[in-house]
mmCIF file of C-alpha atoms in Angstrom:
data_model
loop_
_atom_site.group_PDB
_atom_site.id
_atom_site.type_symbol
_atom_site.label_atom_id
_atom_site.label_comp_id
_atom_site.label_asym_id
_atom_site.label_seq_id
_atom_site.Cartn_x
_atom_site.Cartn_y
_atom_site.Cartn_z
ATOM 1 C CA UNK Z 591 0.000 0.000 0.000
ATOM 2 C CA UNK Z 592 1.357 3.387 -1.034
ATOM 3 C CA UNK Z 593 -1.262 6.121 -0.428
ATOM 4 C CA UNK Z 594 -1.185 9.440 -2.249
ATOM 5 C CA UNK Z 595 0.685 12.097 -0.336
ATOM 6 C CA UNK Z 596 -0.027 15.724 0.489
ATOM 7 C CA UNK Z 597 0.709 17.922 -2.527
ATOM 8 C CA UNK Z 598 0.045 15.226 -5.135
ATOM 9 C CA UNK Z 599 -2.715 15.602 -7.701
ATOM 10 C CA UNK Z 600 -5.788 13.515 -6.974
ATOM 11 C CA UNK Z 601 -6.616 11.070 -9.775
ATOM 12 C CA UNK Z 602 -9.537 12.079 -11.975
ATOM 13 C CA UNK Z 603 -12.283 9.522 -11.634
ATOM 14 C CA UNK Z 604 -15.909 8.885 -12.454
ATOM 15 C CA UNK Z 605 -17.891 6.290 -10.499
ATOM 16 C CA UNK Z 606 -21.569 5.390 -10.168
ATOM 17 C CA UNK Z 607 -23.363 6.752 -7.113
ATOM 18 C CA UNK Z 608 -26.050 5.032 -5.051
ATOM 19 C CA UNK Z 609 -28.661 5.935 -7.702
ATOM 20 C CA UNK Z 610 -26.512 4.489 -10.506
ATOM 21 C CA UNK Z 611 -25.596 7.940 -11.887
ATOM 22 C CA UNK Z 612 -22.013 8.877 -12.821
ATOM 23 C CA UNK Z 613 -20.215 11.283 -10.474
ATOM 24 C CA UNK Z 614 -16.767 12.728 -11.226
ATOM 25 C CA UNK Z 615 -14.275 14.373 -8.913
ATOM 26 C CA UNK Z 616 -14.127 17.247 -11.409
ATOM 27 C CA UNK Z 617 -17.847 17.929 -10.708
ATOM 28 C CA UNK Z 618 -16.700 19.643 -7.504
ATOM 29 C CA UNK Z 619 -14.041 22.071 -8.801
ATOM 30 C CA UNK Z 620 -13.924 25.121 -6.559
ATOM 31 C CA UNK Z 621 -14.878 23.096 -3.483
ATOM 32 C CA UNK Z 622 -12.881 20.955 -1.110
ATOM 33 C CA UNK Z 623 -13.789 17.266 -1.303
ATOM 34 C CA UNK Z 624 -13.407 14.715 1.467
ATOM 35 C CA UNK Z 625 -12.873 11.427 -0.390
ATOM 36 C CA UNK Z 626 -13.212 8.757 2.249
ATOM 37 C CA UNK Z 627 -12.640 5.097 1.503
ATOM 38 C CA UNK Z 628 -14.353 2.443 3.597
ATOM 39 C CA UNK Z 629 -14.326 -1.352 3.276
ATOM 40 C CA UNK Z 630 -18.002 -2.391 3.270
ATOM 41 C CA UNK Z 631 -21.437 -0.789 3.619
ATOM 42 C CA UNK Z 632 -23.653 -1.739 6.565
ATOM 43 C CA UNK Z 633 -20.821 -3.151 8.687
ATOM 44 C CA UNK Z 634 -20.432 -1.760 12.223
ATOM 45 C CA UNK Z 635 -17.307 0.378 11.721
ATOM 46 C CA UNK Z 636 -18.381 1.700 8.330
ATOM 47 C CA UNK Z 637 -21.850 2.523 9.649
ATOM 48 C CA UNK Z 638 -20.394 4.400 12.637
ATOM 49 C CA UNK Z 639 -18.099 6.366 10.325
ATOM 50 C CA UNK Z 640 -20.860 7.203 7.813
ATOM 51 C CA UNK Z 641 -23.363 8.240 10.493
ATOM 52 C CA UNK Z 642 -20.762 10.507 12.082
ATOM 53 C CA UNK Z 643 -20.308 12.294 8.760
ATOM 54 C CA UNK Z 644 -24.077 12.397 8.183
ATOM 55 C CA UNK Z 645 -24.634 14.122 11.508
ATOM 56 C CA UNK Z 646 -22.209 16.992 10.773
ATOM 57 C CA UNK Z 647 -22.719 17.376 7.011
ATOM 58 C CA UNK Z 648 -23.992 20.941 7.457
ATOM 59 C CA UNK Z 649 -20.697 21.879 9.126
ATOM 60 C CA UNK Z 650 -18.779 20.450 6.167
ATOM 61 C CA UNK Z 651 -20.991 22.411 3.763
ATOM 62 C CA UNK Z 652 -20.383 25.623 5.748
ATOM 63 C CA UNK Z 653 -16.659 25.004 5.157
ATOM 64 C CA UNK Z 654 -17.219 24.539 1.368
ATOM 65 C CA UNK Z 655 -16.471 20.807 1.649
ATOM 66 C CA UNK Z 656 -18.300 17.959 -0.107
ATOM 67 C CA UNK Z 657 -18.275 14.372 1.248
ATOM 68 C CA UNK Z 658 -17.789 11.404 -1.104
ATOM 69 C CA UNK Z 659 -17.727 7.903 0.391
ATOM 70 C CA UNK Z 660 -16.142 5.197 -1.774
ATOM 71 C CA UNK Z 661 -16.335 1.426 -1.275
ATOM 72 C CA UNK Z 662 -16.268 -1.700 -3.462
ATOM 73 C CA UNK Z 663 -20.017 -2.181 -2.896
ATOM 74 C CA UNK Z 664 -22.512 -2.154 -5.784
ATOM 75 C CA UNK Z 665 -24.731 0.910 -6.342
ATOM 76 C CA UNK Z 666 -27.700 -1.194 -5.161
ATOM 77 C CA UNK Z 667 -26.003 -1.996 -1.841
ATOM 78 C CA UNK Z 668 -25.025 1.659 -1.453
ATOM 79 C CA UNK Z 669 -28.670 2.699 -2.004
ATOM 80 C CA UNK Z 670 -29.666 0.258 0.732
ATOM 81 C CA UNK Z 671 -26.980 1.726 3.055
ATOM 82 C CA UNK Z 672 -28.188 5.266 2.309
ATOM 83 C CA UNK Z 673 -31.808 4.359 2.995
ATOM 84 C CA UNK Z 674 -31.265 2.284 6.153
ATOM 85 C CA UNK Z 675 -28.968 4.868 7.765
ATOM 86 C CA UNK Z 676 -30.575 8.055 6.343
ATOM 87 C CA UNK Z 677 -27.273 9.108 4.799
ATOM 88 C CA UNK Z 678 -27.242 12.557 3.221
ATOM 89 C CA UNK Z 679 -24.115 12.515 1.069
ATOM 90 C CA UNK Z 680 -22.874 10.784 -2.066
ATOM 91 C CA UNK Z 681 -21.706 7.172 -1.934
ATOM 92 C CA UNK Z 682 -19.694 5.843 -4.874
ATOM 93 C CA UNK Z 683 -19.244 2.291 -6.120
ATOM 94 C CA UNK Z 684 -15.668 1.197 -6.902
ATOM 95 C CA UNK Z 685 -16.483 -2.472 -7.561
ATOM 96 C CA UNK Z 686 -13.290 -3.164 -9.495
ATOM 97 C CA UNK Z 687 -11.265 -1.108 -6.950
ATOM 98 C CA UNK Z 688 -9.543 0.873 -9.716
ATOM 99 C CA UNK Z 689 -9.978 4.211 -7.916
ATOM 100 C CA UNK Z 690 -8.804 2.732 -4.613
ATOM 101 C CA UNK Z 691 -5.697 1.508 -6.439
ATOM 102 C CA UNK Z 692 -5.116 4.947 -7.981
ATOM 103 C CA UNK Z 693 -5.277 6.484 -4.495
ATOM 104 C CA UNK Z 694 -2.882 3.768 -3.278
ATOM 105 C CA UNK Z 695 -5.114 2.311 -0.582
ATOM 106 C CA UNK Z 696 -5.979 -1.107 -2.035
ATOM 107 C CA UNK Z 697 -3.784 -3.807 -0.565
ATOM 108 C CA UNK Z 698 -3.186 -6.641 1.847
ATOM 109 C CA UNK Z 699 -5.275 -6.710 4.995
ATOM 110 C CA UNK Z 700 -5.512 -9.099 7.930
ATOM 111 C CA UNK Z 701 -8.704 -9.857 9.801
ATOM 112 C CA UNK Z 702 -9.385 -12.717 12.220
ATOM 113 C CA UNK Z 703 -6.340 -14.621 11.024
ATOM 114 C CA UNK Z 704 -7.175 -14.289 7.329
ATOM 115 C CA UNK Z 705 -5.080 -12.366 4.817
ATOM 116 C CA UNK Z 706 -6.825 -10.814 1.823
ATOM 117 C CA UNK Z 707 -6.745 -7.758 -0.437
ATOM 118 C CA UNK Z 708 -9.118 -4.904 0.313
ATOM 119 C CA UNK Z 709 -9.648 -1.190 0.799
ATOM 120 C CA UNK Z 710 -7.829 0.428 3.671
ATOM 121 C CA UNK Z 711 -9.779 2.997 5.687
ATOM 122 C CA UNK Z 712 -8.066 6.199 4.555
ATOM 123 C CA UNK Z 713 -9.528 9.633 3.770
ATOM 124 C CA UNK Z 714 -8.144 12.318 1.506
ATOM 125 C CA UNK Z 715 -9.026 15.991 1.639
ATOM 126 C CA UNK Z 716 -8.764 17.291 -1.911
ATOM 127 C CA UNK Z 717 -8.446 21.061 -2.261
ATOM 128 C CA UNK Z 718 -10.350 23.305 -4.668
ATOM 129 C CA UNK Z 719 -7.784 22.706 -7.423
ATOM 130 C CA UNK Z 720 -7.683 18.877 -7.199
ATOM 131 C CA UNK Z 721 -4.551 18.532 -5.048
ATOM 132 C CA UNK Z 722 -4.336 16.344 -1.930
ATOM 133 C CA UNK Z 723 -4.361 18.816 0.965
ATOM 134 C CA UNK Z 724 -4.437 16.323 3.845
ATOM 135 C CA UNK Z 725 -4.466 12.561 4.412
ATOM 136 C CA UNK Z 726 -6.313 11.031 7.365
ATOM 137 C CA UNK Z 727 -5.233 7.475 8.116
ATOM 138 C CA UNK Z 728 -5.071 7.250 11.903
ATOM 139 C CA UNK Z 729 -8.486 7.683 13.512
ATOM 140 C CA UNK Z 730 -11.253 5.733 15.211
ATOM 141 C CA UNK Z 731 -14.375 5.414 13.060
ATOM 142 C CA UNK Z 732 -16.397 7.160 15.777
ATOM 143 C CA UNK Z 733 -14.029 10.173 15.669
ATOM 144 C CA UNK Z 734 -13.440 10.453 11.907
ATOM 145 C CA UNK Z 735 -15.852 13.349 11.273
ATOM 146 C CA UNK Z 736 -14.510 15.302 14.270
ATOM 147 C CA UNK Z 737 -10.879 14.805 13.196
ATOM 148 C CA UNK Z 738 -11.574 16.095 9.681
ATOM 149 C CA UNK Z 739 -13.712 19.010 10.915
ATOM 150 C CA UNK Z 740 -11.023 20.042 13.428
ATOM 151 C CA UNK Z 741 -8.501 20.127 10.570
ATOM 152 C CA UNK Z 742 -10.823 22.155 8.307
ATOM 153 C CA UNK Z 743 -11.593 24.657 11.081
ATOM 154 C CA UNK Z 744 -7.881 25.115 11.826
ATOM 155 C CA UNK Z 745 -7.249 26.444 8.277
#
C-alpha cells in the first residue's frame, strides 16, 4: 500500500453513485472534497463512520467541503446503506477497486487470522484545485468526522 501524499494531484475519476448515476471528482471544482474510503457498507465500523459524517454534514458544507464515500459495494447496496442509515451525502461504487488503487489504498489486509486484499480505511481531503491537501489514516471510526472538521476549522 502506497497512499497518495499531500501535494500530489488527486486522480480524476468517475464512479456510479447510489442511484446508478455517474459522479466525477471534477464535478466539484472550486470546493474541497473529502474522499473517504471504507471497506463495506452496513458493517459496524463503516456505519459508525458514515453516520458521524451524516450528523455533521452541514458543518462540512459551511466550510465549502463535499463528502464522497467510496467502497467496493454495488450501487444497489449503497442505495440500501443510504436508505437504512438516512445518509445525506454521495456514496460511490468502486467495484473493481480501480480508484482505490489509484489512491494507493488497495492492498493486503488481515482480519481474524485471514489475509486478503481490500480497501484500507483512509480519507483524503482534496483542495479546490484537485490537489491532496491532507491525508487522514489514523483515527477511530467514531471520531473520523470530528478529526476532519477540526482540521478544516484550523485552516
